[in-house]
Structure formats: structure tokens, C-alpha cells
Amino acid sequence: MGITSMGGPERVARMVRQAVGDREVEYTVKGKKIKMIENEDEKKAYQEISDTFDTDVVKIFVCLSDMKFDTMNLDESKQVAEMYYSYNGETIGYIINMPYRDSSLGIDFEDPIEKKYSKEIHGCKMNITLYKIEDSKVPKCVAKFKYGSIEYLLMGTMDEQDFEKILKNLVFPK
């Protein structure tokens, strides 16, 4: 199926969803094959990531009420997996990056920093930043950490206590 659209990736995703429903989809962007799992079993998404990267990864344990798995995008050529969860009407993003040699995951946020600190959870040092979002009472929470040779980035707009609960419940490979 080919799609030409104006309106950005959300519009394309909505059109694909209408065409294929909740089934697993593979799509190609500029010659790159990308795997997308929507409304599927979260376990299947993590298995796909583990099989592609040939290693176990740190997994999110859904530990908050109203939090659920939404979508996984896996780009084999970039060696990056993006997991998306929904929580209280917001999106939680979880990026798993298998870096090339000395490269690193770099994401910049324009919002002003409200709080910045490091914390060790399950023997893993995490750098946590809370960003002040205009017209919002809750911050955008971001945690960056490295486990083994894999880089992780977890981000979501929520209370700091809820964010820390997700961090404390991460499932690290043995």
C-alpha cells in the first residue's frame, strides 16, 4: 500500500490504522524497513527488540493504574526501538538505543529545567531531569541511563512520584 499525505506522521499512522486495524505492520521510509507493533502484546514487542538486537533489554513494568502499552517502532538500520505507553491522557516515551561505536543518543528539550539530579536504581546510575511545562502543573520527567552497552531514555509528563515509581519498577536483564 502506498500513501501520499499532508499532515505529518500522525495522519499517516491514522490512515494505516484505518486500513489494517490493530494488526502488526511493517513499513518502509526512504528504503528503510521499520517494524511497528500497535495495540499488540507488549511482551511480543520486547521479544522483537531482543531478537533484533540479539540481547535482552531493560523493560518497563506497567506499575501505574491507567498506564498501558500503546506502540513500538523498531528501526533496524538505526538500531533504535521506541516504545510508547499511555498514562492519564499523556504519552510516555521509552527509547532503547544500541549505539554505533562512540555515538550517543542526544535529545534536547526547550522547556526550562525545574530540577536535575542523579539516582542509583538497581545498581544503575540514572540522570533525571524535570522540565517545567508552560500551563501545566506537572513536569515533563526525563531519565537517561546506560545499562551494559545500551542507552535508554524514558520521558513522560507526570508527577515526579509516579515517574520514580516507573523507574523503581524497571526490569533489568539478569
Short mmCIF file of N, CA, C and O in Angstrom, two decimals, residues 24-99:
data_model
loop_
_atom_site.label_atom_id
_atom_site.label_comp_id
_atom_site.label_asym_id
_atom_site.label_seq_id
_atom_site.Cartn_x
_atom_site.Cartn_y
_atom_site.Cartn_z
N GLU A 24 -0.20 -6.19 13.20
CA GLU A 24 1.20 -5.81 13.10
C GLU A 24 1.48 -5.29 11.70
O GLU A 24 0.97 -5.80 10.71
N VAL A 25 2.31 -4.25 11.60
CA VAL A 25 2.57 -3.60 10.33
C VAL A 25 4.07 -3.42 10.15
O VAL A 25 4.78 -3.11 11.09
N GLU A 26 4.55 -3.63 8.94
CA GLU A 26 5.92 -3.25 8.58
C GLU A 26 5.80 -2.17 7.53
O GLU A 26 4.97 -2.26 6.64
N TYR A 27 6.60 -1.13 7.64
CA TYR A 27 6.55 -0.09 6.64
C TYR A 27 7.95 0.35 6.28
O TYR A 27 8.90 0.10 7.00
N THR A 28 8.07 0.99 5.14
CA THR A 28 9.36 1.42 4.63
C THR A 28 9.35 2.93 4.46
O THR A 28 8.41 3.48 3.90
N VAL A 29 10.38 3.57 4.98
CA VAL A 29 10.54 5.00 4.83
C VAL A 29 11.89 5.23 4.16
O VAL A 29 12.92 4.87 4.70
N LYS A 30 11.86 5.80 2.96
CA LYS A 30 13.08 6.06 2.20
C LYS A 30 13.98 4.83 2.13
O LYS A 30 15.17 4.89 2.41
N GLY A 31 13.39 3.69 1.81
CA GLY A 31 14.14 2.47 1.63
C GLY A 31 14.52 1.74 2.91
O GLY A 31 15.15 0.70 2.87
N LYS A 32 14.15 2.26 4.07
CA LYS A 32 14.47 1.61 5.35
C LYS A 32 13.24 0.88 5.85
O LYS A 32 12.16 1.43 5.88
N LYS A 33 13.44 -0.35 6.26
CA LYS A 33 12.34 -1.15 6.78
C LYS A 33 12.19 -0.89 8.27
O LYS A 33 13.14 -0.99 9.03
N ILE A 34 10.99 -0.51 8.67
CA ILE A 34 10.70 -0.22 10.07
C ILE A 34 9.55 -1.10 10.51
O ILE A 34 8.56 -1.23 9.81
N LYS A 35 9.68 -1.72 11.66
CA LYS A 35 8.63 -2.58 12.19
C LYS A 35 7.84 -1.80 13.22
O LYS A 35 8.40 -1.12 14.06
N MET A 36 6.53 -1.91 13.13
CA MET A 36 5.67 -1.20 14.06
C MET A 36 4.67 -2.20 14.63
O MET A 36 4.04 -2.95 13.89
N ILE A 37 4.55 -2.22 15.95
CA ILE A 37 3.56 -3.07 16.61
C ILE A 37 2.63 -2.14 17.37
O ILE A 37 3.08 -1.35 18.19
N GLU A 38 1.34 -2.21 17.05
CA GLU A 38 0.36 -1.36 17.72
C GLU A 38 -0.69 -2.24 18.37
O GLU A 38 -1.12 -3.23 17.81
N ASN A 39 -1.13 -1.82 19.55
CA ASN A 39 -2.20 -2.49 20.26
C ASN A 39 -1.97 -4.01 20.29
O ASN A 39 -2.90 -4.78 20.21
N GLU A 40 -0.75 -4.39 20.33
CA GLU A 40 -0.39 -5.79 20.42
C GLU A 40 0.14 -6.06 21.81
O GLU A 40 0.26 -5.17 22.63
N ASP A 41 0.49 -7.27 22.03
CA ASP A 41 1.05 -7.69 23.29
C ASP A 41 2.41 -7.02 23.50
O ASP A 41 3.29 -7.10 22.65
N GLU A 42 2.56 -6.36 24.62
CA GLU A 42 3.81 -5.70 24.96
C GLU A 42 4.96 -6.71 24.98
O GLU A 42 6.08 -6.42 24.55
N LYS A 43 4.68 -7.91 25.46
CA LYS A 43 5.70 -8.97 25.52
C LYS A 43 6.23 -9.28 24.11
O LYS A 43 7.43 -9.47 23.92
N LYS A 44 5.35 -9.29 23.14
CA LYS A 44 5.76 -9.55 21.75
C LYS A 44 6.68 -8.44 21.24
O LYS A 44 7.64 -8.69 20.53
N ALA A 45 6.38 -7.20 21.61
CA ALA A 45 7.20 -6.06 21.20
C ALA A 45 8.61 -6.20 21.78
O ALA A 45 9.60 -6.02 21.07
N TYR A 46 8.72 -6.50 23.07
CA TYR A 46 10.03 -6.66 23.69
C TYR A 46 10.78 -7.85 23.09
O TYR A 46 12.00 -7.81 22.93
N GLN A 47 10.06 -8.92 22.74
CA GLN A 47 10.71 -10.08 22.13
C GLN A 47 11.29 -9.69 20.77
O GLN A 47 12.41 -10.09 20.43
N GLU A 48 10.55 -8.89 20.01
CA GLU A 48 11.03 -8.42 18.71
C GLU A 48 12.31 -7.59 18.87
O GLU A 48 13.25 -7.72 18.11
N ILE A 49 12.34 -6.73 19.88
CA ILE A 49 13.53 -5.91 20.16
C ILE A 49 14.71 -6.81 20.53
O ILE A 49 15.81 -6.67 20.00
N SER A 50 14.48 -7.75 21.45
CA SER A 50 15.55 -8.67 21.88
C SER A 50 16.08 -9.49 20.72
O SER A 50 17.29 -9.68 20.58
N ASP A 51 15.20 -9.98 19.86
CA ASP A 51 15.62 -10.77 18.70
C ASP A 51 16.43 -9.92 17.73
O ASP A 51 17.45 -10.37 17.20
N THR A 52 16.00 -8.69 17.50
CA THR A 52 16.68 -7.81 16.55
C THR A 52 18.05 -7.38 17.07
O THR A 52 19.03 -7.38 16.33
N PHE A 53 18.13 -7.01 18.35
CA PHE A 53 19.38 -6.54 18.94
C PHE A 53 20.24 -7.69 19.45
O PHE A 53 21.37 -7.47 19.87
N ASP A 54 19.70 -8.89 19.47
CA ASP A 54 20.39 -10.08 19.95
C ASP A 54 20.87 -9.93 21.39
O ASP A 54 21.98 -10.34 21.75
N THR A 55 20.05 -9.30 22.22
CA THR A 55 20.35 -9.14 23.64
C THR A 55 19.07 -8.79 24.38
O THR A 55 18.11 -8.31 23.77
N ASP A 56 19.07 -9.05 25.67
CA ASP A 56 17.92 -8.63 26.48
C ASP A 56 18.07 -7.15 26.81
O ASP A 56 19.18 -6.64 26.95
N VAL A 57 16.96 -6.47 26.96
CA VAL A 57 16.95 -5.04 27.26
C VAL A 57 16.20 -4.78 28.57
O VAL A 57 15.45 -5.63 29.04
N VAL A 58 16.42 -3.61 29.13
CA VAL A 58 15.68 -3.18 30.31
C VAL A 58 14.23 -2.93 29.89
O VAL A 58 13.99 -2.24 28.90
N LYS A 59 13.30 -3.51 30.64
CA LYS A 59 11.89 -3.42 30.27
C LYS A 59 11.11 -2.58 31.28
O LYS A 59 11.44 -2.54 32.46
N ILE A 60 10.08 -1.93 30.78
CA ILE A 60 9.17 -1.21 31.65
C ILE A 60 8.14 -2.18 32.18
O ILE A 60 7.61 -3.01 31.44
N PHE A 61 7.88 -2.09 33.47
CA PHE A 61 6.81 -2.86 34.09
C PHE A 61 5.65 -1.89 34.30
O PHE A 61 5.82 -0.86 34.96
N VAL A 62 4.51 -2.18 33.73
CA VAL A 62 3.35 -1.31 33.86
C VAL A 62 2.88 -1.37 35.31
O VAL A 62 2.30 -2.34 35.75
N CYS A 63 3.22 -0.31 36.07
CA CYS A 63 3.00 -0.32 37.52
C CYS A 63 2.05 0.77 38.00
O CYS A 63 1.82 0.90 39.19
N LEU A 64 1.52 1.56 37.08
CA LEU A 64 0.59 2.62 37.45
C LEU A 64 -0.79 2.28 36.87
O LEU A 64 -0.88 1.78 35.74
N SER A 65 -1.83 2.56 37.64
CA SER A 65 -3.17 2.35 37.09
C SER A 65 -3.35 3.33 35.94
O SER A 65 -2.78 4.42 35.94
N ASP A 66 -4.08 2.95 34.95
CA ASP A 66 -4.34 3.78 33.77
C ASP A 66 -3.12 3.86 32.83
O ASP A 66 -3.14 4.62 31.87
N MET A 67 -2.06 3.10 33.10
CA MET A 67 -0.90 3.06 32.21
C MET A 67 -1.01 1.80 31.36
O MET A 67 -1.26 0.72 31.88
N LYS A 68 -0.85 1.97 30.04
CA LYS A 68 -0.90 0.79 29.17
C LYS A 68 0.01 0.95 27.96
O LYS A 68 0.29 2.06 27.53
N PHE A 69 0.46 -0.18 27.46
CA PHE A 69 1.30 -0.22 26.27
C PHE A 69 0.50 0.26 25.07
O PHE A 69 -0.67 -0.09 24.91
N ASP A 70 1.14 1.06 24.21
CA ASP A 70 0.46 1.58 23.04
C ASP A 70 1.11 1.09 21.75
O ASP A 70 0.51 0.36 20.98
N THR A 71 2.37 1.49 21.52
CA THR A 71 3.01 1.24 20.23
C THR A 71 4.50 1.01 20.39
O THR A 71 5.12 1.54 21.30
N MET A 72 5.08 0.22 19.48
CA MET A 72 6.52 0.05 19.41
C MET A 72 6.94 0.26 17.96
O MET A 72 6.34 -0.29 17.04
N ASN A 73 7.97 1.08 17.76
CA ASN A 73 8.59 1.27 16.45
C ASN A 73 10.03 0.79 16.56
O ASN A 73 10.75 1.19 17.48
N LEU A 74 10.45 -0.03 15.62
CA LEU A 74 11.80 -0.60 15.64
C LEU A 74 12.47 -0.30 14.31
O LEU A 74 11.98 -0.71 13.26
N ASP A 75 13.57 0.43 14.35
CA ASP A 75 14.32 0.77 13.15
C ASP A 75 15.65 0.02 13.21
O ASP A 75 16.57 0.42 13.93
N GLU A 76 15.71 -1.09 12.46
CA GLU A 76 16.91 -1.93 12.48
C GLU A 76 18.14 -1.20 11.97
O GLU A 76 19.24 -1.37 12.49
N SER A 77 17.98 -0.35 10.95
CA SER A 77 19.14 0.32 10.37
C SER A 77 19.76 1.31 11.35
O SER A 77 20.96 1.50 11.36
N LYS A 78 18.94 1.96 12.17
CA LYS A 78 19.46 2.90 13.17
C LYS A 78 19.70 2.23 14.52
O LYS A 78 20.23 2.87 15.43
N GLN A 79 19.28 0.97 14.64
CA GLN A 79 19.43 0.23 15.89
C GLN A 79 18.74 0.95 17.06
O GLN A 79 19.32 1.11 18.14
N VAL A 80 17.51 1.42 16.82
CA VAL A 80 16.75 2.14 17.82
C VAL A 80 15.34 1.57 17.90
O VAL A 80 14.71 1.30 16.88
N ALA A 81 14.87 1.38 19.13
CA ALA A 81 13.48 0.98 19.36
C ALA A 81 12.80 2.07 20.17
O ALA A 81 13.39 2.61 21.10
N GLU A 82 11.60 2.40 19.79
CA GLU A 82 10.81 3.38 20.52
C GLU A 82 9.55 2.70 21.02
O GLU A 82 8.79 2.14 20.23
N MET A 83 9.35 2.76 22.32
CA MET A 83 8.16 2.17 22.94
C MET A 83 7.30 3.34 23.43
O MET A 83 7.83 4.31 23.97
N TYR A 84 6.02 3.22 23.24
CA TYR A 84 5.11 4.27 23.70
C TYR A 84 4.02 3.66 24.57
O TYR A 84 3.44 2.63 24.23
N TYR A 85 3.78 4.32 25.69
CA TYR A 85 2.74 3.93 26.63
C TYR A 85 1.82 5.13 26.82
O TYR A 85 2.25 6.27 26.64
N SER A 86 0.59 4.87 27.19
CA SER A 86 -0.30 5.99 27.52
C SER A 86 -0.55 5.97 29.02
O SER A 86 -0.59 4.90 29.64
N TYR A 87 -0.68 7.16 29.58
CA TYR A 87 -0.92 7.29 31.02
C TYR A 87 -1.60 8.63 31.29
O TYR A 87 -1.06 9.67 30.94
N ASN A 88 -2.78 8.58 31.88
CA ASN A 88 -3.55 9.79 32.22
C ASN A 88 -3.69 10.75 31.03
O ASN A 88 -3.53 11.96 31.18
N GLY A 89 -3.93 10.22 29.85
CA GLY A 89 -4.11 11.05 28.67
C GLY A 89 -2.82 11.58 28.07
O GLY A 89 -2.85 12.34 27.11
N GLU A 90 -1.69 11.20 28.62
CA GLU A 90 -0.38 11.63 28.12
C GLU A 90 0.37 10.43 27.55
O GLU A 90 0.00 9.28 27.78
N THR A 91 1.44 10.71 26.83
CA THR A 91 2.27 9.66 26.25
C THR A 91 3.58 9.55 27.03
O THR A 91 4.22 10.55 27.33
N ILE A 92 3.95 8.32 27.33
CA ILE A 92 5.25 8.02 27.92
C ILE A 92 6.10 7.43 26.79
O ILE A 92 5.69 6.46 26.16
N GLY A 93 7.25 8.02 26.54
CA GLY A 93 8.15 7.52 25.51
C GLY A 93 9.35 6.82 26.14
O GLY A 93 9.88 7.28 27.15
N TYR A 94 9.74 5.70 25.55
CA TYR A 94 10.87 4.92 26.05
C TYR A 94 11.72 4.55 24.84
O TYR A 94 11.27 3.83 23.96
N ILE A 95 12.92 5.09 24.79
CA ILE A 95 13.81 4.85 23.65
C ILE A 95 14.95 3.94 24.08
O ILE A 95 15.60 4.17 25.10
N ILE A 96 15.17 2.91 23.28
CA ILE A 96 16.24 1.94 23.51
C ILE A 96 17.19 2.09 22.33
O ILE A 96 16.81 1.87 21.18
N ASN A 97 18.43 2.49 22.61
CA ASN A 97 19.39 2.82 21.57
C ASN A 97 20.62 1.93 21.67
O ASN A 97 21.32 1.94 22.67
N MET A 98 20.87 1.19 20.61
CA MET A 98 22.10 0.40 20.50
C MET A 98 23.10 1.28 19.75
O MET A 98 23.04 1.38 18.54
N PRO A 99 23.97 1.98 20.49
CA PRO A 99 24.82 2.97 19.83
C PRO A 99 25.88 2.35 18.93
O PRO A 99 26.37 1.26 19.18
#
